[in-house]
Short mmCIF file of C-alpha atoms (C1' of nucleotides) in Angstrom, two decimals:
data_model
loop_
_atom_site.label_atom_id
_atom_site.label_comp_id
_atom_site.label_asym_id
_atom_site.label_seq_id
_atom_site.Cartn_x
_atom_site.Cartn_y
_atom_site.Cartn_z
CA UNK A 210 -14.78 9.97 2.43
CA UNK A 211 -11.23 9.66 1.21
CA UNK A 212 -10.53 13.00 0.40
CA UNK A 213 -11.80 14.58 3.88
CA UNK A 214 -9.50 12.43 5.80
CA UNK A 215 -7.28 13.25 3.60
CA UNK A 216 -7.62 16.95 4.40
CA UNK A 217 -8.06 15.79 7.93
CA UNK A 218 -4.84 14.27 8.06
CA UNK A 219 -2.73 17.20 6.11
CA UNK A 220 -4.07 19.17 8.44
CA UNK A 221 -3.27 17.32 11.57
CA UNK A 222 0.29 16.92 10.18
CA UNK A 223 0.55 20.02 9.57
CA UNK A 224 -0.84 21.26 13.53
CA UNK A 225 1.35 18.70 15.25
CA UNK A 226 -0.91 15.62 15.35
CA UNK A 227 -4.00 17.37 16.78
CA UNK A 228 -6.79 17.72 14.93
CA UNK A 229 -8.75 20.86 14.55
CA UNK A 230 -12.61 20.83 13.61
CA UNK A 231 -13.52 20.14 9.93
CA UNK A 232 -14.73 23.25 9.47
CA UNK A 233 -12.13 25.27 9.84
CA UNK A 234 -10.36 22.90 7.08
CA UNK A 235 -10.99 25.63 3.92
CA UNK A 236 -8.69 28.09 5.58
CA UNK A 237 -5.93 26.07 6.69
CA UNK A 238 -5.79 24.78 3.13
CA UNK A 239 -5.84 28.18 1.90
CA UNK A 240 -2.85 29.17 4.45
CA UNK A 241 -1.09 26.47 4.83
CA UNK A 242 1.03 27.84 1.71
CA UNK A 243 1.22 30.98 3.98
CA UNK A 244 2.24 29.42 7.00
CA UNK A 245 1.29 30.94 10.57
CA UNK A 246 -0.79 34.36 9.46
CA UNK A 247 -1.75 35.98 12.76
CA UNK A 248 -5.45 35.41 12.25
CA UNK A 249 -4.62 31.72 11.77
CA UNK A 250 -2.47 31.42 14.45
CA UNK A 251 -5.20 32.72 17.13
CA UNK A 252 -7.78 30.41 15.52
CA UNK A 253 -5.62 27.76 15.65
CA UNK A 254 -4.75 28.13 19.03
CA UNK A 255 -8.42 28.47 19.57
CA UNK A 256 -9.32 25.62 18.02
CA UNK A 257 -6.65 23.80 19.88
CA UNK A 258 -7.81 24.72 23.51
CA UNK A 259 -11.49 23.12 22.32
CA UNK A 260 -9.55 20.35 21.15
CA UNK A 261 -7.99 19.80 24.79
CA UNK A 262 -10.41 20.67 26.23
CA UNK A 263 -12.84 18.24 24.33
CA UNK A 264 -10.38 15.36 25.25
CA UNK A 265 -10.31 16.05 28.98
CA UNK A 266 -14.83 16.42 28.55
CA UNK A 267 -13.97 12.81 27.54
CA UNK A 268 -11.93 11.43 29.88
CA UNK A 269 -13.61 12.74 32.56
CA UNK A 270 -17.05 11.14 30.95
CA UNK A 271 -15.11 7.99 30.82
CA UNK A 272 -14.15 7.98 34.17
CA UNK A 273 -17.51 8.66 35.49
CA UNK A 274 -19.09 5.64 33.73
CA UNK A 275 -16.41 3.16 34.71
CA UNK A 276 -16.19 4.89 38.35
CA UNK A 277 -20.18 3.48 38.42
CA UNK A 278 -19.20 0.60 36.86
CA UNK A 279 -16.49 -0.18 39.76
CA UNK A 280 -18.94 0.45 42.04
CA UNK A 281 -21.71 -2.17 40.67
CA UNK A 282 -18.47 -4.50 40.08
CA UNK A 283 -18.20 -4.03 44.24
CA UNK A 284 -21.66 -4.63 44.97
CA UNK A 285 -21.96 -7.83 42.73
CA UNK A 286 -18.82 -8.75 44.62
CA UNK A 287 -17.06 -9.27 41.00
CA UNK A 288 -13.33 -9.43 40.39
CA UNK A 289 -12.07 -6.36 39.19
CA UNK A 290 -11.09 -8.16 35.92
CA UNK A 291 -14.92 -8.62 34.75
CA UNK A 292 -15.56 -7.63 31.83
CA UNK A 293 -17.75 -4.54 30.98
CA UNK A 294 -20.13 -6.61 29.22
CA UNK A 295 -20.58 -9.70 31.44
CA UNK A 296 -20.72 -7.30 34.35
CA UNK A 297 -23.63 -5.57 33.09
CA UNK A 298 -25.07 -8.92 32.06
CA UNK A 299 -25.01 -9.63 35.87
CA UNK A 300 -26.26 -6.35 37.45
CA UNK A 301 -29.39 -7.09 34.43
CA UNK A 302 -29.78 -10.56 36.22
CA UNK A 303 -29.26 -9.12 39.77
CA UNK A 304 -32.06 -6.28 39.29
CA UNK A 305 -34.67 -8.84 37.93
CA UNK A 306 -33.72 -10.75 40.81
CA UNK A 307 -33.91 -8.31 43.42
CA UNK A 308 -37.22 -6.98 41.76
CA UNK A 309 -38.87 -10.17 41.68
CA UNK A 310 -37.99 -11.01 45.08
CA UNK A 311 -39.28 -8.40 46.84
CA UNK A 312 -42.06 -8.19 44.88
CA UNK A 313 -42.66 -11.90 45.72
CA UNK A 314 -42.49 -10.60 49.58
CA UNK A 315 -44.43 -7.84 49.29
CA UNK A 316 -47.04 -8.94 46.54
CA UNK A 317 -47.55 -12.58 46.87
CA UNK A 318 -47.14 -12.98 50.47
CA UNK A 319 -50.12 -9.94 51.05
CA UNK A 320 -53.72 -11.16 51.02
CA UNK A 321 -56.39 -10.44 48.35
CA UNK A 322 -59.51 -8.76 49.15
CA UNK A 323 -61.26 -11.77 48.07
CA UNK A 324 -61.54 -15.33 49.50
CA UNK A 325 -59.88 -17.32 48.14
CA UNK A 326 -58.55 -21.19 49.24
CA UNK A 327 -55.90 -23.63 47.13
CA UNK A 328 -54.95 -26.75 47.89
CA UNK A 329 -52.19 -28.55 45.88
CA UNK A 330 -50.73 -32.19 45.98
CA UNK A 331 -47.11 -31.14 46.03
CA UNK A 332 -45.31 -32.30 42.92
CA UNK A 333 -41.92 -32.08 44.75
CA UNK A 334 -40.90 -36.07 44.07
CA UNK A 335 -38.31 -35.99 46.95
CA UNK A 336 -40.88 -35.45 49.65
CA UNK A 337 -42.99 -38.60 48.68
CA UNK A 338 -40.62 -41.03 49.03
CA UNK A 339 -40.57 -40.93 53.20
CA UNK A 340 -44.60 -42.68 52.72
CA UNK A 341 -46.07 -38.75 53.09
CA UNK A 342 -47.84 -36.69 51.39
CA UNK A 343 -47.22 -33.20 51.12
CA UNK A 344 -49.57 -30.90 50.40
CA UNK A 345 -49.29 -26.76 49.49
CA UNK A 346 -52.17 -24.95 51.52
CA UNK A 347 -53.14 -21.25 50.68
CA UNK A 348 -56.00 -19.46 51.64
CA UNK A 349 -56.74 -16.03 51.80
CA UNK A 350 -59.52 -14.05 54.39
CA UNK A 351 -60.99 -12.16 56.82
CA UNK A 352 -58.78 -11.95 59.94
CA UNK A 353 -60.36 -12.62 63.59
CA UNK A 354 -58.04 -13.33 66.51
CA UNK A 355 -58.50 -17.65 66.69
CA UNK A 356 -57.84 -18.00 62.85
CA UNK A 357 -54.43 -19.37 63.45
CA UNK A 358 -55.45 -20.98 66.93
CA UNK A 359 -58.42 -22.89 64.60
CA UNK A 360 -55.94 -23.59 61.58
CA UNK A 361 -53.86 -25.48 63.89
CA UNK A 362 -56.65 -27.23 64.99
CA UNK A 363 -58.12 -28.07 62.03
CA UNK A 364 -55.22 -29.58 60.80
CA UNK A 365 -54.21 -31.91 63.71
CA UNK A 366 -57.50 -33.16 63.70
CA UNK A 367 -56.88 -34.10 60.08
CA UNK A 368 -54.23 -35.78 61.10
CA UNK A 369 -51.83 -33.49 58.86
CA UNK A 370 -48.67 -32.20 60.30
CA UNK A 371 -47.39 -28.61 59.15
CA UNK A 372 -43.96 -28.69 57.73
CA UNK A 373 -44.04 -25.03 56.31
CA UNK A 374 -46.40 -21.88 57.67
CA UNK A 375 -46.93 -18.53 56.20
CA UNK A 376 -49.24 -16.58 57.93
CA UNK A 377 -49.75 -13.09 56.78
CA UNK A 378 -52.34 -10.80 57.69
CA UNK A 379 -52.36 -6.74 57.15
CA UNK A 380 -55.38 -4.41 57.37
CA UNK A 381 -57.71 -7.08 58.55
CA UNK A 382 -57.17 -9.59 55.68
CA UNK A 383 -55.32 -12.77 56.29
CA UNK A 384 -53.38 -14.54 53.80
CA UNK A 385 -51.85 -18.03 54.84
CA UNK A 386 -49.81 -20.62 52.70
CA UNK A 387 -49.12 -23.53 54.16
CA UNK A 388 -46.80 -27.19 53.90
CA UNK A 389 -48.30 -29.91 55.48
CA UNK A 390 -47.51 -33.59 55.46
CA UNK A 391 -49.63 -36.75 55.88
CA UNK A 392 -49.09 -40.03 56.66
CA UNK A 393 -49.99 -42.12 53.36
CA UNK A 394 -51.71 -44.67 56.37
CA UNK A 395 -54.11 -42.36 56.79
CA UNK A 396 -54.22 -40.05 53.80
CA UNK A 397 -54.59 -40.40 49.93
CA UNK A 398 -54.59 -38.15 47.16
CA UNK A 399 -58.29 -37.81 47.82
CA UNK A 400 -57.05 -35.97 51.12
CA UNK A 401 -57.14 -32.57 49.15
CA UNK A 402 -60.95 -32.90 49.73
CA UNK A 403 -61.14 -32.83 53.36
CA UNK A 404 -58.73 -30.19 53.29
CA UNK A 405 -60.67 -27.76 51.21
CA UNK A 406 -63.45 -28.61 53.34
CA UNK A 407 -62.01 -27.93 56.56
CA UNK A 408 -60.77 -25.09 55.21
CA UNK A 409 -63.59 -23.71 53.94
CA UNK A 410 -65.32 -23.85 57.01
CA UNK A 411 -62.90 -22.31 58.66
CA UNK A 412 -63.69 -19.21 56.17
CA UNK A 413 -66.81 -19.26 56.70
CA UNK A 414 -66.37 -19.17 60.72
CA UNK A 415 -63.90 -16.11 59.37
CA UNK A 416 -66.63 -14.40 57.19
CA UNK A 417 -68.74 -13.96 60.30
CA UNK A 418 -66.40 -13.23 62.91
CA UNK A 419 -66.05 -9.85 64.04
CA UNK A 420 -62.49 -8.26 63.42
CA UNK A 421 -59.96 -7.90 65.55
CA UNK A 422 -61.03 -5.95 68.72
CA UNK A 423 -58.22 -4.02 69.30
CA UNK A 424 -58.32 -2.39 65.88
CA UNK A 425 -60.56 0.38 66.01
CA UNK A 426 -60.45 3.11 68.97
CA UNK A 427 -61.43 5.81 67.30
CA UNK A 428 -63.40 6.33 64.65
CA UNK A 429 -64.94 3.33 62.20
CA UNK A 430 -62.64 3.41 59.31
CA UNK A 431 -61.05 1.14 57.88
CA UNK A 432 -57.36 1.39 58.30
CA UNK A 433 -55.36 1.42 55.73
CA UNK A 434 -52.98 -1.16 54.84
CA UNK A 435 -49.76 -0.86 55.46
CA UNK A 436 -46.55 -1.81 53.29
CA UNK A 437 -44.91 -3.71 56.22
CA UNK A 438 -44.82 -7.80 56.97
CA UNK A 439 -45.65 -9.49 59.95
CA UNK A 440 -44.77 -13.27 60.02
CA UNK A 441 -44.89 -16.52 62.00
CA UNK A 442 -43.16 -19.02 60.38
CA UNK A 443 -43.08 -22.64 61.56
CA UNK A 444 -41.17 -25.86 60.31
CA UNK B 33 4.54 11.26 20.30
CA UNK B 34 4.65 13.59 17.62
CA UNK B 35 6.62 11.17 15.40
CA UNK B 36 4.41 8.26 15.76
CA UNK B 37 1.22 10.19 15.07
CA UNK B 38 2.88 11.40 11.95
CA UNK B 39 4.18 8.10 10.98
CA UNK B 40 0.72 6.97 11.80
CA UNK B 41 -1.22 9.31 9.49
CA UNK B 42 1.20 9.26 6.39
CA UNK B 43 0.67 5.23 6.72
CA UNK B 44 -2.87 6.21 6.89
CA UNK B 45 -2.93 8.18 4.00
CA UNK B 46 -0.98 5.88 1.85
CA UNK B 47 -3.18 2.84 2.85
CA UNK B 48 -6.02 5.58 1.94
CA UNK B 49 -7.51 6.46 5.32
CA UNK B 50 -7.13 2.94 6.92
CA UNK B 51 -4.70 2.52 9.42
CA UNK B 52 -2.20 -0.47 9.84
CA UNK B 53 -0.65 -1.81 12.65
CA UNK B 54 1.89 -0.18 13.94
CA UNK B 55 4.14 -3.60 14.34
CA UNK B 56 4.31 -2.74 10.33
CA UNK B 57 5.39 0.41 10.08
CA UNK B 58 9.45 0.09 9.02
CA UNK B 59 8.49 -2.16 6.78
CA UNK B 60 6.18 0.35 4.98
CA UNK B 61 8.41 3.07 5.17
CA UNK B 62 11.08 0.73 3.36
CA UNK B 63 8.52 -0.25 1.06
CA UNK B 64 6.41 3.31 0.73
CA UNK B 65 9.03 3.96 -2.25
CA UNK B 66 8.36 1.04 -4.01
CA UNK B 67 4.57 0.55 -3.55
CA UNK B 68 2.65 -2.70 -4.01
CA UNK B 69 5.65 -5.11 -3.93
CA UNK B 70 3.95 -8.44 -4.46
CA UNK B 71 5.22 -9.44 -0.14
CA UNK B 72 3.98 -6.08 0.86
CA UNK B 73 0.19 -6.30 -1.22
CA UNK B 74 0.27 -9.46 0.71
CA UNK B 75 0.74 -8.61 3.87
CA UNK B 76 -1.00 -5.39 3.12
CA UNK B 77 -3.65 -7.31 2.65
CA UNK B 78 -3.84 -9.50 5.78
CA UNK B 79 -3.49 -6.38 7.96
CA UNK B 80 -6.26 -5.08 6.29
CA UNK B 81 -8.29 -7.51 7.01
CA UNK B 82 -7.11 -8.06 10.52
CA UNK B 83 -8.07 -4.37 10.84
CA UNK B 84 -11.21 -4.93 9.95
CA UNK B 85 -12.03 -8.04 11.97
CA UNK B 86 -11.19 -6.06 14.93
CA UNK B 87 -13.11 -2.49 14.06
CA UNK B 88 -15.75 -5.38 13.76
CA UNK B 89 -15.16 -7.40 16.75
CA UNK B 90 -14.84 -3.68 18.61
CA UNK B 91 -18.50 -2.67 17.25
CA UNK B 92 -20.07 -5.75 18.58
CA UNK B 93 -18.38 -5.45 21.93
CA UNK B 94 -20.02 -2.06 21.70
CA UNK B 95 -23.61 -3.54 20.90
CA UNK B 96 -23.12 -5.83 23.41
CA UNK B 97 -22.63 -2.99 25.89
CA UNK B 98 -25.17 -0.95 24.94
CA UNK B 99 -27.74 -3.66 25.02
CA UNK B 100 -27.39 -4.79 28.32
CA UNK B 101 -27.37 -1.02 29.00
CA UNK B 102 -30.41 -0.93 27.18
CA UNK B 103 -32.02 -3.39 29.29
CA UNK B 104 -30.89 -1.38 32.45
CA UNK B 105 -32.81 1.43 31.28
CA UNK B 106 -36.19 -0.40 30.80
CA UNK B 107 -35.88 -2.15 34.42
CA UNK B 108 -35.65 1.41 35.80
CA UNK B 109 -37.99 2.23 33.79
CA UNK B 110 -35.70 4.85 32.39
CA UNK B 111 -35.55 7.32 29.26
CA UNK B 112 -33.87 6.15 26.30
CA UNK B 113 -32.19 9.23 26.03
CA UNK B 114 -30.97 9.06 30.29
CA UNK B 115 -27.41 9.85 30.32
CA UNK B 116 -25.03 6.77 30.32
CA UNK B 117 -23.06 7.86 33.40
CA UNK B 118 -26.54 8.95 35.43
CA UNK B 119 -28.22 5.49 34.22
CA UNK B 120 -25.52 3.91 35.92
CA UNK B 121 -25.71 5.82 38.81
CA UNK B 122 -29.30 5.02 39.61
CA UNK B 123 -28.59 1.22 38.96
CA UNK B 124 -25.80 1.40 41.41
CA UNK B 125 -28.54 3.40 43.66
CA UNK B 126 -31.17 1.08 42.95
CA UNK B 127 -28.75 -2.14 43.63
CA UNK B 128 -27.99 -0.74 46.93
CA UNK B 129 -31.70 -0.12 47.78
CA UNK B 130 -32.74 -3.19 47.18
CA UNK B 131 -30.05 -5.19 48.60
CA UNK B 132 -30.68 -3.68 52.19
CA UNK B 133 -34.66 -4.13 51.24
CA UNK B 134 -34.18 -7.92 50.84
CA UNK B 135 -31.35 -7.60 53.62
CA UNK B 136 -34.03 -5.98 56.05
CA UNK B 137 -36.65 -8.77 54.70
CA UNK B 138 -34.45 -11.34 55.71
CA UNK B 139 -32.07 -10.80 58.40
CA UNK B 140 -33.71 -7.84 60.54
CA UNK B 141 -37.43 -9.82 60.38
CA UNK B 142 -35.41 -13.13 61.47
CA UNK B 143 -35.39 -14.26 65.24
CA UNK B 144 -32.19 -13.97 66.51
CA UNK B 145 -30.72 -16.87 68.46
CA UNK B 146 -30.21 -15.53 72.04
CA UNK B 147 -33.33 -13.95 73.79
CA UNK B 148 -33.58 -10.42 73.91
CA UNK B 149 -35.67 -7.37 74.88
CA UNK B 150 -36.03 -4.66 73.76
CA UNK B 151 -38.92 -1.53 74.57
CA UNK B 152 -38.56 2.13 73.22
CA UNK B 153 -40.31 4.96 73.88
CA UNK B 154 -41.34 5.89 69.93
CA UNK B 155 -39.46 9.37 69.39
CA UNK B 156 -42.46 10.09 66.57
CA UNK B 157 -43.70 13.50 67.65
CA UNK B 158 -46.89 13.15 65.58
CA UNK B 159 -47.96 10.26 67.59
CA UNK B 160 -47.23 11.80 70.76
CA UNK B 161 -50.12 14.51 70.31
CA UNK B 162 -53.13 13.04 70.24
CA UNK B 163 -52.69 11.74 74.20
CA UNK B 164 -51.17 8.48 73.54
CA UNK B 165 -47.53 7.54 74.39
CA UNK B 166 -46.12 5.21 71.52
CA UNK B 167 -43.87 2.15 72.59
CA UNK B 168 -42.09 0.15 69.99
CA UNK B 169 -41.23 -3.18 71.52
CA UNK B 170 -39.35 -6.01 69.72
CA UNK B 171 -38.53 -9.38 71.16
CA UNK B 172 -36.60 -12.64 70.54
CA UNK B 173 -37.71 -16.04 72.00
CA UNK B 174 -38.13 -19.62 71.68
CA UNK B 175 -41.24 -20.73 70.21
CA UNK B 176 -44.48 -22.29 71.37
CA UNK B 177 -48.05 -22.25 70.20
CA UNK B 178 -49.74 -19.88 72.82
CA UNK B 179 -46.98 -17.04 72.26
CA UNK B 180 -49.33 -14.95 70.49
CA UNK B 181 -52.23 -15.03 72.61
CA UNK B 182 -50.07 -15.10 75.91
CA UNK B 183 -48.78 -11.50 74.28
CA UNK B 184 -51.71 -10.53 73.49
CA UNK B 185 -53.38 -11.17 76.79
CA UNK B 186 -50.49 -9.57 78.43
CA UNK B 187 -50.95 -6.27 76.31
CA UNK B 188 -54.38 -6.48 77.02
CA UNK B 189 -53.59 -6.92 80.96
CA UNK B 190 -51.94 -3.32 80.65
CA UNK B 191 -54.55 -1.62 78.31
CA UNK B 192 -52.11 -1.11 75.38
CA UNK B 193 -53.22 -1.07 72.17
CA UNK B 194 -51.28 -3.15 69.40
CA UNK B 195 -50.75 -0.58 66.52
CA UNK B 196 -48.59 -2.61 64.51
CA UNK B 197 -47.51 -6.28 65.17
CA UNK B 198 -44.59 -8.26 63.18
CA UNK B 199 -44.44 -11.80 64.56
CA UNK B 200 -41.79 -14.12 62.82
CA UNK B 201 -40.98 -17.14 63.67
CA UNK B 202 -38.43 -19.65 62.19
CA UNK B 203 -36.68 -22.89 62.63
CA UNK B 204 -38.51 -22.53 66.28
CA UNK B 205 -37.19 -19.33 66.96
CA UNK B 206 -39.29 -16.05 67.17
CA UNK B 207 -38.81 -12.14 66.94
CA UNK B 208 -41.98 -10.29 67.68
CA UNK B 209 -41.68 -6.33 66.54
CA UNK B 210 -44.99 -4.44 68.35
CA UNK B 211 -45.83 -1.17 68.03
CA UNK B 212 -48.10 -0.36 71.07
CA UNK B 213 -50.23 2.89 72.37
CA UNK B 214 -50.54 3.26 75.68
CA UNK B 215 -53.33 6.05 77.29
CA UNK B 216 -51.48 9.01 78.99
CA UNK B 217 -54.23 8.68 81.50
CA UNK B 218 -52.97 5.28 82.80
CA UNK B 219 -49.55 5.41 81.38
CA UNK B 220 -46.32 7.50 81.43
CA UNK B 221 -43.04 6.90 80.13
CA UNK B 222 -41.98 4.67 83.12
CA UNK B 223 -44.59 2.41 81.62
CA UNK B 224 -41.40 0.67 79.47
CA UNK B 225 -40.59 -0.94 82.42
CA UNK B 226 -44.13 -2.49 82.86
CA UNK B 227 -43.74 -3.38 79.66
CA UNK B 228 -40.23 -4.59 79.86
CA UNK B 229 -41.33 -6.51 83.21
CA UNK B 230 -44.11 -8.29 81.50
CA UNK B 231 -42.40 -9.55 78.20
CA UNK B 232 -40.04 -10.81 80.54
CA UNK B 233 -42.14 -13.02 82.35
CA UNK B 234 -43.31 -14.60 78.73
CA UNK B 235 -39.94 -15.34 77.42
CA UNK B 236 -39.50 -16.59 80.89
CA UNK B 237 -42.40 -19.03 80.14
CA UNK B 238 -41.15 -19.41 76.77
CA UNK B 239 -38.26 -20.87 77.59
CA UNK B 240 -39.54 -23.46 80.18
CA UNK B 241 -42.08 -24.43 77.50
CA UNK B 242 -42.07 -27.48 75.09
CA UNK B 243 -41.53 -26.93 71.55
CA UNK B 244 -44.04 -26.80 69.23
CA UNK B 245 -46.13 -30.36 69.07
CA UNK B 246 -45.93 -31.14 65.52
CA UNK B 247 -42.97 -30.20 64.80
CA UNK B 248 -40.87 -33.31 65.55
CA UNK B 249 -41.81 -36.88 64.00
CA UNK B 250 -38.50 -38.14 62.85
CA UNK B 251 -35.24 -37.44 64.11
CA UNK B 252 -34.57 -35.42 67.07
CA UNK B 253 -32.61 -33.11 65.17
CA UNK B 254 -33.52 -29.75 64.80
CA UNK B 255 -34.67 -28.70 61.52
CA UNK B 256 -32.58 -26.68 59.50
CA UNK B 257 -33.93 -22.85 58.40
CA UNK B 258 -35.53 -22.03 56.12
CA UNK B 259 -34.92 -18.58 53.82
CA UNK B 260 -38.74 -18.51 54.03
CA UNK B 261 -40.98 -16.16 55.94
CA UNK B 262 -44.20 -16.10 57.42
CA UNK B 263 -45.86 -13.35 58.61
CA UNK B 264 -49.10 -12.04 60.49
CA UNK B 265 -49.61 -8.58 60.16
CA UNK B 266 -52.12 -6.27 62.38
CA UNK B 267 -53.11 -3.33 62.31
"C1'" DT C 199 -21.13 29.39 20.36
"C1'" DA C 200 -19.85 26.37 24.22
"C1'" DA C 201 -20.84 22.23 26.80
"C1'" DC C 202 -22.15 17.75 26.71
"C1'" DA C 203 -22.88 12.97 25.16
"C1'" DC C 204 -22.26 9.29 21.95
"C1'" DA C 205 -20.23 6.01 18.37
"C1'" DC C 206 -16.40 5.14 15.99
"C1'" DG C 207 -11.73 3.42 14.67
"C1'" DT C 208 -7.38 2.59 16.49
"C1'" DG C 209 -3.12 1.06 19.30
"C1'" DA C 210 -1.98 -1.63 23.17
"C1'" DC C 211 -2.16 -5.44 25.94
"C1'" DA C 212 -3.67 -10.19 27.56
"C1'" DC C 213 -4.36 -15.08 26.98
"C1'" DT D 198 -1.13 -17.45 16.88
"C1'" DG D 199 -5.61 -14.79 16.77
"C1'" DT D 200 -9.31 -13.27 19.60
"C1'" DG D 201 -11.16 -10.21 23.01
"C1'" DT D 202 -11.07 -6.12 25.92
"C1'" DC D 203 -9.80 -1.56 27.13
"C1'" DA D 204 -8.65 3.53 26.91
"C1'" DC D 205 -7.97 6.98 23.95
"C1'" DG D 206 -8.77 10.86 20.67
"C1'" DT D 207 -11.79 12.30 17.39
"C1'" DG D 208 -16.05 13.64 14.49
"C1'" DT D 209 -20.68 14.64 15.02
"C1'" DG D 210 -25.18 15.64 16.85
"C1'" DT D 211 -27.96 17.82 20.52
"C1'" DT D 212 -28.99 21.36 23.85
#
DNA sequence: TAACACACGTGACAC
DNA sequence: TGTGTCACGTGTGTT
């Protein structure tokens, strides 16, 4: 190791500070006792054009990357001062974010092909202090026209009152996630059973509806779904 | 510049390919004629390790880098061996894309606060062929229960077929983007202002009409919105 | 060979 | 003070 910097070195004295490529390093040692031989002198000026031009390939790649990396330092809305590192460590953060998000949206909030229903005493602490319960409705199914007329329905004649609606429904399946409250006068934990029951019902009334009537001019196809959302949200 | 490099690599050579600070160098030269004074091993000592904290310190800034760079490449589901300066450019793509994604999500599917109206005669060609004239209409109103099924009734009134529907409503607000057909044999473009007429006439409604029922036990106040959505979704 | 990309060690500067 | 970050030039491998 020693020795070839050594040579390295020599050599770069002896060129002016720039280095030329190792291999050349045999016959500058050979003529560097014979000092600027015209062969030597072309190579060398050879070798010192791939030299600059090697450093200007690397400035240029350097100012590509951080050019980027400005540009992600804009978008993150970071000080200019962030560090490489930390900034990256961000954009990682801000990706997964981003990913999961609209995955969440465009994933989670679509409906399964299968039924499906979920009711949930909410274990949010906060919202059980007012002397309600809150519970965390989802149910997925068939679409029909009434579904959210009957949902409402169903629910005020349980006495429940719907803090939070979802409603999603593409290519004739419904998916709905709902927050309701009730009144710990009237309702107990128990209260998950009625509303599994009422819901269910209200899939089954689904299951046997006929779809949407406005759905199918043409031929008898099923349409296919499309990546777009359609909401009603309610608080 | 010259001088300094030189100065620089005869240090480097005497210190055997390891190069000191440059803070040192007068002292060197002073002492390069009467090597390994007992101050100078010293201090030659401490700069060597300070040297080699910081080519240390320096690699795992680079590891750090790379890692996170690393990570980049696996959320993009990138090659290991994707250029550096490209990788970045894709995340700085990809960043953008998915900011206006969750942007569109978010702010365009949201009701605005002030009614509006608006009814376009769809400039997709494709659609145009098959002897249908394709409206895209997109609304902003207060809230109420029958909003759906008024608009549906009132599409139904003018024999237009809903295509596509994206209802949203939030913090008892509601846009409502529609994507309707219309039959060139009852319909022509001056059909928008049927359209236009008729929309009218609900948000007209809209606005004279209570808010929604359940929405109200405590306080009067109105409840503040929610980054949530909820979404029905025909087609 | 030439062009490109990367890791490395180093000097400089900041706190 | 040292500790951390950056840009630079360079050596080396890959295409």
């Amino acid at each position: 190791m020693q020795p070839e910097i050594s040579d390295h070195i020599f050599y770069s004295f002896l060129t002016g500070g720039l280095c030329a490529s190792s291999s050349t390093t045999s016959t500058t040692t050979t003529s560097s006792f014979y000092p600027f031989a015209i062969e030597d002198t072309v190579s060398q000026e050879k070798a010192l054009a791939a030299q600059r031009n090697h450093k200007e390939a690397e400035r240029r790649r350097r100012e590509r990357i951080n050019s980027h990396l400005n540009k992600l330092r804009k978008l993150l809305s970071c000080n200019s001062k962030t560090d490489k590192a930390t900034l990256l460590a961000k954009v990682v953060q801000r990706v997964k974010e981003l990913k999961q998000e609209t995955l969440q949206i465009t994933d989670e909030t679509l409906p399964s092909e299968t039924d499906e229903i979920s009711v949930l005493n909410s274990e949010d602490s906060s919202s059980n202090e007012d002397g309600r319960i809150i519970f965390k409705v989802s149910f997925c199914c068939e679409d029909r026209p009434d579904l959210l007329q009957d949902l409402m329905e169903t629910l005020e004649s349980l006495q429940m009152e719907t803090i939070f609606a979802d409603l999603t429904t593409v290519g004739g399946r419904s998916r709905n996630v709902l927050v309701v409250a009730a009144d710990k006068e009237h309702h107990g934990v128990e209260s998950v059973q009625f509303l599994q029951n009422a819901l269910k019902s209200l899939l089954e009334r689904s299951s046997k509806s006929v779809m949407m009537g406005h759905g199918g001019g043409g031929g008898g196809e099923r349409l296919k779904r499309r990546r777009a959302l359609d909401h009603i949200i309610m608080v």
